[in-house]
XYZ file of C-alpha atoms in Angstrom:
428
model
C -28.671 9.454 32.152
C -30.382 8.647 35.412
C -27.583 7.487 38.030
C -24.888 8.911 36.834
C -23.162 9.629 40.368
C -23.231 5.381 41.637
C -21.834 4.882 38.599
C -18.124 3.506 38.659
C -15.928 5.258 35.464
C -15.174 1.407 34.727
C -18.955 1.149 34.571
C -19.678 4.995 32.930
C -17.768 4.452 30.627
C -18.485 0.579 29.363
C -22.531 2.023 29.093
C -21.798 4.568 27.665
C -19.408 2.781 24.532
C -21.474 -0.050 24.705
C -24.914 2.031 23.800
C -22.624 3.789 21.049
C -21.826 0.238 19.511
C -25.611 -0.249 19.502
C -25.721 2.832 17.143
C -23.945 0.711 13.917
C -26.235 -1.995 14.305
C -29.354 -0.737 14.776
C -29.228 1.505 12.152
C -27.508 -0.425 9.431
C -29.071 -2.115 6.380
C -30.085 -5.348 6.588
C -28.650 -6.286 2.899
C -25.924 -4.080 2.151
C -24.774 -3.439 5.514
C -24.911 0.374 4.929
C -25.222 2.158 7.900
C -26.467 5.574 8.142
C -25.857 8.667 8.488
C -27.738 9.811 10.932
C -31.055 8.467 12.881
C -33.298 10.994 11.139
C -35.330 9.674 8.500
C -34.024 8.947 4.871
C -30.120 9.238 5.546
C -28.324 7.681 3.634
C -25.267 5.752 4.138
C -22.199 7.499 5.458
C -19.552 6.178 4.323
C -16.852 7.115 7.170
C -19.388 5.448 8.954
C -19.121 1.986 7.661
C -15.484 2.527 8.326
C -16.426 2.780 12.099
C -18.920 -0.067 11.907
C -16.119 -2.332 9.899
C -13.768 -1.411 13.410
C -16.003 -1.613 16.392
C -17.849 -4.993 15.136
C -13.991 -6.230 16.666
C -14.964 -4.647 19.757
C -18.122 -5.726 20.103
C -16.828 -9.550 19.978
C -14.251 -8.283 22.311
C -16.830 -7.716 25.152
C -19.316 -9.877 24.198
C -22.106 -8.265 22.662
C -21.699 -9.962 19.820
C -20.788 -13.296 18.512
C -17.708 -13.840 16.336
C -19.708 -15.620 13.606
C -22.160 -12.185 14.022
C -19.921 -9.860 13.495
C -17.932 -11.939 10.491
C -21.321 -11.955 9.233
C -21.972 -8.443 9.431
C -18.328 -7.410 7.874
C -18.504 -9.773 5.207
C -21.484 -8.396 4.126
C -20.477 -5.071 3.926
C -17.279 -5.801 1.774
C -19.567 -8.085 -0.562
C -21.142 -5.073 -1.199
C -18.812 -3.524 -2.092
C -16.840 -5.690 -4.224
C -19.866 -5.866 -6.030
C -20.947 -2.583 -6.446
C -20.254 -0.028 -9.619
C -17.784 1.620 -10.057
C -17.569 3.886 -13.134
C -17.485 7.113 -14.354
C -21.251 8.207 -14.526
C -23.499 10.089 -12.026
C -24.966 7.582 -10.056
C -22.657 4.832 -9.713
C -20.804 3.579 -6.037
C -17.913 4.597 -6.927
C -15.042 4.984 -9.417
C -11.243 4.195 -8.949
C -11.863 2.108 -6.167
C -12.423 5.857 -4.431
C -16.683 5.415 -3.508
C -19.096 8.792 -3.071
C -19.249 10.224 0.578
C -23.144 9.305 0.870
C -24.469 6.538 -0.805
C -28.437 5.523 -1.233
C -28.623 3.161 1.844
C -30.216 -0.238 -0.144
C -28.904 0.150 -3.869
C -24.966 2.230 -2.288
C -25.794 4.572 -6.028
C -24.885 8.075 -4.808
C -26.628 10.572 -3.994
C -26.975 14.803 -3.551
C -24.601 14.560 -6.339
C -21.965 13.911 -3.697
C -18.151 14.316 -4.099
C -15.750 10.965 -4.757
C -14.683 11.399 -1.370
C -11.106 11.076 -0.043
C -11.548 11.216 3.635
C -13.874 9.462 3.903
C -12.896 6.528 1.375
C -9.441 6.186 3.890
C -11.901 6.083 6.486
C -13.518 3.236 5.040
C -10.695 1.446 4.151
C -9.077 1.749 7.496
C -11.812 -0.107 8.996
C -12.007 -2.781 5.728
C -7.694 -3.520 7.704
C -9.307 -3.642 10.535
C -11.469 -6.458 9.642
C -8.844 -8.288 7.526
C -6.176 -8.410 10.728
C -9.204 -9.261 13.152
C -10.793 -12.249 11.165
C -7.723 -14.566 10.655
C -9.792 -17.539 10.700
C -10.928 -20.061 7.644
C -13.306 -20.730 5.277
C -15.895 -16.429 5.960
C -13.357 -15.009 7.606
C -11.162 -16.502 5.164
C -13.336 -14.023 2.376
C -13.194 -11.481 4.600
C -9.527 -10.828 4.232
C -10.032 -11.637 0.035
C -12.387 -9.422 0.025
C -10.767 -6.181 2.160
C -6.989 -6.530 0.080
C -8.903 -6.252 -2.879
C -10.462 -3.240 -2.544
C -7.354 -1.757 -0.487
C -5.763 -2.593 -4.210
C -7.834 -1.398 -6.405
C -7.801 2.149 -5.055
C -6.018 4.947 -7.524
C -4.219 6.966 -4.910
C -2.081 8.394 -7.505
C -5.327 9.152 -9.645
C -6.188 11.325 -6.819
C -2.926 13.981 -7.106
C -4.372 15.335 -10.625
C -1.136 15.021 -12.126
C 0.503 17.187 -9.448
C 2.720 17.006 -6.297
C -0.193 17.621 -3.893
C -3.581 15.970 -3.389
C -7.342 17.133 -3.839
C -9.651 16.424 -1.767
C -12.667 14.881 -4.144
C -14.036 14.318 -7.917
C -17.188 14.145 -8.773
C -17.935 12.900 -12.834
C -19.597 16.517 -13.199
C -16.566 18.894 -13.394
C -13.612 16.615 -12.192
C -11.591 17.321 -9.655
C -12.315 19.831 -7.134
C -10.132 22.609 -6.803
C -9.323 22.897 -3.023
C -6.350 20.272 -1.638
C -5.229 19.470 1.403
C -3.927 22.107 3.057
C -2.737 22.427 6.956
C -2.795 19.817 9.247
C -6.033 17.988 10.243
C -7.664 15.161 9.464
C -5.821 13.937 6.869
C -3.128 12.185 8.448
C -4.327 8.207 7.147
C -5.037 9.830 3.941
C -1.244 10.239 3.359
C -0.321 6.761 5.139
C -2.537 4.523 3.360
C -1.709 5.683 0.696
C 1.747 6.283 0.794
C 1.004 1.687 1.623
C -0.395 1.200 -1.249
C 1.529 -2.025 -3.420
C 0.060 -1.033 -6.768
C -0.920 2.877 -6.943
C 1.056 4.743 -4.322
C 2.025 8.589 -3.709
C 4.215 10.081 -4.899
C 7.170 10.445 -2.724
C 6.886 14.330 -2.676
C 3.247 13.845 -1.953
C 3.467 13.825 2.260
C 5.791 16.646 2.257
C 3.519 19.088 -0.254
C 0.871 19.269 2.778
C 3.881 18.986 5.280
C 4.911 22.241 4.466
C 1.287 23.998 5.080
C 1.178 23.333 8.764
C 1.280 25.855 10.987
C 3.067 25.346 14.258
C 2.290 27.578 16.928
C 2.203 28.719 20.591
C -0.891 28.673 21.595
C -1.650 29.628 25.840
C 1.373 29.272 26.187
C 1.551 25.463 24.700
C 3.461 25.152 21.008
C 1.209 23.023 19.019
C 0.759 22.175 15.302
C -3.126 23.921 14.989
C -5.883 22.902 13.750
C -8.351 23.814 15.868
C -12.044 21.026 15.430
C -11.017 18.793 18.427
C -11.905 16.181 15.930
C -8.612 16.726 13.429
C -6.856 15.600 16.496
C -8.627 12.374 16.900
C -10.019 10.401 13.532
C -6.398 9.468 11.889
C -5.629 8.013 15.750
C -8.554 6.032 16.279
C -6.840 3.610 13.994
C -2.990 4.363 14.659
C -1.002 4.597 17.439
C 1.351 7.854 16.817
C 2.771 7.398 20.980
C 6.215 7.927 20.070
C 6.769 7.893 16.229
C 7.902 10.378 14.091
C 7.761 11.724 10.918
C 9.935 14.099 9.862
C 8.206 17.477 10.834
C 7.815 15.986 14.190
C 11.937 14.797 14.378
C 12.062 18.610 14.328
C 9.778 19.645 16.642
C 10.812 17.019 18.959
C 7.208 16.581 19.472
C 4.396 13.795 18.141
C 0.296 13.123 16.566
C 0.207 12.588 19.805
C 1.263 14.514 22.223
C 0.232 17.036 19.736
C -3.564 15.835 20.328
C -2.610 15.467 24.121
C -1.866 19.300 23.752
C -4.369 20.751 21.789
C -6.856 19.060 24.420
C -5.359 21.086 27.125
C -5.534 24.188 24.653
C -9.382 23.192 24.748
C -9.812 23.573 28.551
C -7.727 26.558 28.769
C -10.482 28.491 26.404
C -13.256 27.198 28.380
C -11.635 28.345 31.029
C -10.750 31.697 29.264
C -13.904 31.855 27.525
C -13.045 35.167 25.839
C -17.099 35.136 24.386
C -18.899 34.498 27.954
C -20.535 31.552 25.742
C -22.996 30.236 28.884
C -21.683 27.073 30.186
C -18.262 27.065 29.472
C -15.394 25.717 32.027
C -12.402 23.872 32.185
C -15.143 20.836 32.538
C -17.244 21.456 29.563
C -15.356 22.262 25.814
C -15.678 20.279 22.515
C -15.433 22.407 20.115
C -15.404 20.266 16.896
C -17.329 19.753 13.465
C -21.145 18.646 14.434
C -24.831 20.626 13.784
C -25.469 23.663 15.227
C -28.204 25.968 15.437
C -29.233 27.566 12.250
C -31.317 30.656 13.431
C -30.965 34.095 12.687
C -27.532 36.469 14.798
C -29.843 38.254 18.187
C -28.299 40.418 20.289
C -28.386 39.113 24.102
C -26.407 39.804 26.647
C -24.709 43.163 25.160
C -23.428 40.841 22.445
C -24.383 40.657 18.763
C -24.697 36.336 18.046
C -24.467 34.537 14.957
C -24.924 30.161 15.003
C -23.600 28.914 12.173
C -25.672 24.523 11.982
C -23.610 22.228 10.262
C -20.269 23.674 10.459
C -16.497 23.185 11.663
C -15.766 25.055 14.485
C -13.003 25.178 15.916
C -10.432 26.679 18.917
C -8.705 29.290 20.064
C -9.539 30.862 16.304
C -12.819 30.087 15.580
C -15.702 29.908 14.192
C -16.962 29.456 17.613
C -21.138 30.093 18.290
C -21.186 28.393 22.047
C -21.718 24.793 20.375
C -19.986 22.108 22.014
C -20.440 18.150 21.057
C -21.263 16.636 23.608
C -19.614 12.903 23.452
C -16.222 14.867 22.192
C -15.109 14.863 25.771
C -15.187 11.066 26.472
C -13.514 11.152 22.760
C -10.136 12.549 24.276
C -9.710 8.768 26.767
C -6.280 7.783 25.477
C -4.703 11.081 25.963
C -6.413 13.286 29.263
C -8.121 10.168 31.211
C -8.382 12.884 33.976
C -9.931 15.881 31.967
C -12.301 13.391 29.906
C -14.465 11.600 32.536
C -14.270 14.792 35.372
C -15.870 16.935 31.921
C -18.243 13.842 31.153
C -19.450 13.470 34.094
C -20.056 17.084 34.622
C -21.595 17.604 31.606
C -24.479 14.547 31.951
C -24.745 16.154 35.511
C -25.277 19.392 34.340
C -27.089 19.100 30.814
C -28.605 15.047 31.014
C -30.712 16.490 28.102
C -27.030 15.792 25.826
C -27.614 12.110 26.614
C -31.083 10.150 25.446
C -31.019 5.833 25.621
C -26.948 6.375 26.370
C -25.645 7.625 23.450
C -24.454 11.716 22.956
C -26.043 14.101 20.833
C -24.668 15.737 18.077
C -24.345 19.166 19.112
C -25.540 21.048 22.511
C -25.662 25.098 22.670
C -27.564 26.489 26.436
C -26.670 29.721 24.479
C -29.596 30.302 22.441
C -32.292 29.344 25.003
C -34.747 27.772 23.830
C -37.949 27.026 25.642
C -36.267 26.477 28.981
C -33.353 25.033 27.794
C -30.731 25.496 25.611
C -30.777 23.595 21.438
C -29.958 20.944 20.918
C -29.105 18.435 17.872
C -31.948 16.339 16.956
C -31.041 12.701 16.762
C -27.662 10.797 16.461
C -24.426 11.180 14.077
C -22.765 8.288 12.909
C -19.841 9.793 12.956
C -20.213 10.525 16.946
C -20.944 7.252 18.098
C -18.306 5.299 16.138
C -15.766 7.332 17.440
C -16.516 7.472 20.587
C -16.914 3.332 20.833
C -12.915 3.503 19.491
C -11.563 5.668 21.229
C -12.798 3.669 24.121
C -12.243 0.709 23.018
C -8.125 2.546 22.220
C -8.413 3.184 25.923
C -9.114 0.382 27.874
C -7.435 -2.571 25.520
C -5.824 -1.020 22.644
C -7.008 -3.666 20.115
C -8.029 -1.137 17.065
C -4.118 0.240 17.886
C -2.633 -3.036 18.542
C -4.520 -4.444 15.168
C -3.532 -2.019 12.697
C -0.046 -2.113 14.440
C 0.491 -5.454 12.385
C -0.870 -4.599 9.449
C 2.291 -4.022 6.811
C 0.288 -1.747 4.427
C 0.115 0.518 7.645
C 3.902 -0.051 8.402
C 4.969 0.577 4.456
C 2.177 4.108 4.663
C 3.782 5.085 7.582
C 8.179 4.063 6.660
C 7.098 6.057 2.878
C 5.745 9.276 4.987
C 9.339 9.550 7.298
C 7.874 7.935 10.257
C 10.381 6.079 12.866
C 11.354 4.975 15.556
C 8.785 3.867 18.061
C 6.493 0.299 17.874
C 7.724 0.785 14.178
């Protein structure tokens, strides 16, 4: 990226935000409106990326990057597709019980890769659908957006996904039924529970949230008390939609904290970890961090500088307990703008000035590992990932204007879900 030093913080952030948003347009199917998981040829749609896209169309309108009629048309196209798509137990359907398969064919919308019917990815899609319903408040096509959005949310059978237990499964497959693992420990599923509790048709049972929160790990790490989850993205995804400042559930009331403060403390731990650099990875510092889920090198283990090095490919990495192989996600620092603006900007500028190759066409790559040398430079992920770009466009907007947070604050379903999960205080 050229001229980083010459750009003001505001100009730099807006330029990167617009480029991140443009992914959601450049890699959308013209007929279905579905958005590709990655920019790599043949990539299927990720339903979570579609949720980010639906949330970002209002961002584009507010910033003058897209007209309101075009944004409404794109939104309606997607909602109409999901409303008409096949919901059945067939192995090539688009979804079942109101949920959707994680990955879909871009043209047909059919399940690909024998993937799971994904609860959390459906939740991220539904969150985007609710943003669309809250933003497009006009007549004609905008009225149809709201009608489709409401119908799509109401048909999700969250209660079915409990599989007659007090917990909640992570997914289901027609070949084998519910997956044999549920949600344990704090992670990105917070928005899944909120939306599940807010349902007017098939809400989660009252004990479901407590069952999950009993698996939380409250720890003291690097002299900070924190609700632990290692990968950085788990502290950002739900927050892209819900403003957790000042609102608390029973767990956070007991700890005299909230999930927003917890994210801030987690960012501080990531920076401290980068500074301490216990495994002596190249580049790590207080301005080089962002260990999270994403693409990484898939190469054989090697011995380097007196250490054995293993590399994990696409993996959910975490801090401080790992796994960590020296791979950071270049977009991750900037995505923390709403929580630690000074650290986010300082780290992003350092990254762009030191390793400019991580940002091509103003879009950040999914993963970068300077410890693993590939020729004269470190290993770099190929192309772009939609989740990275969508999250970045949303979190920057929440930092700049609070647009998504304000839309979701007005959503009765989300407010009901928060209340049923035990949240109160603050803007509630």
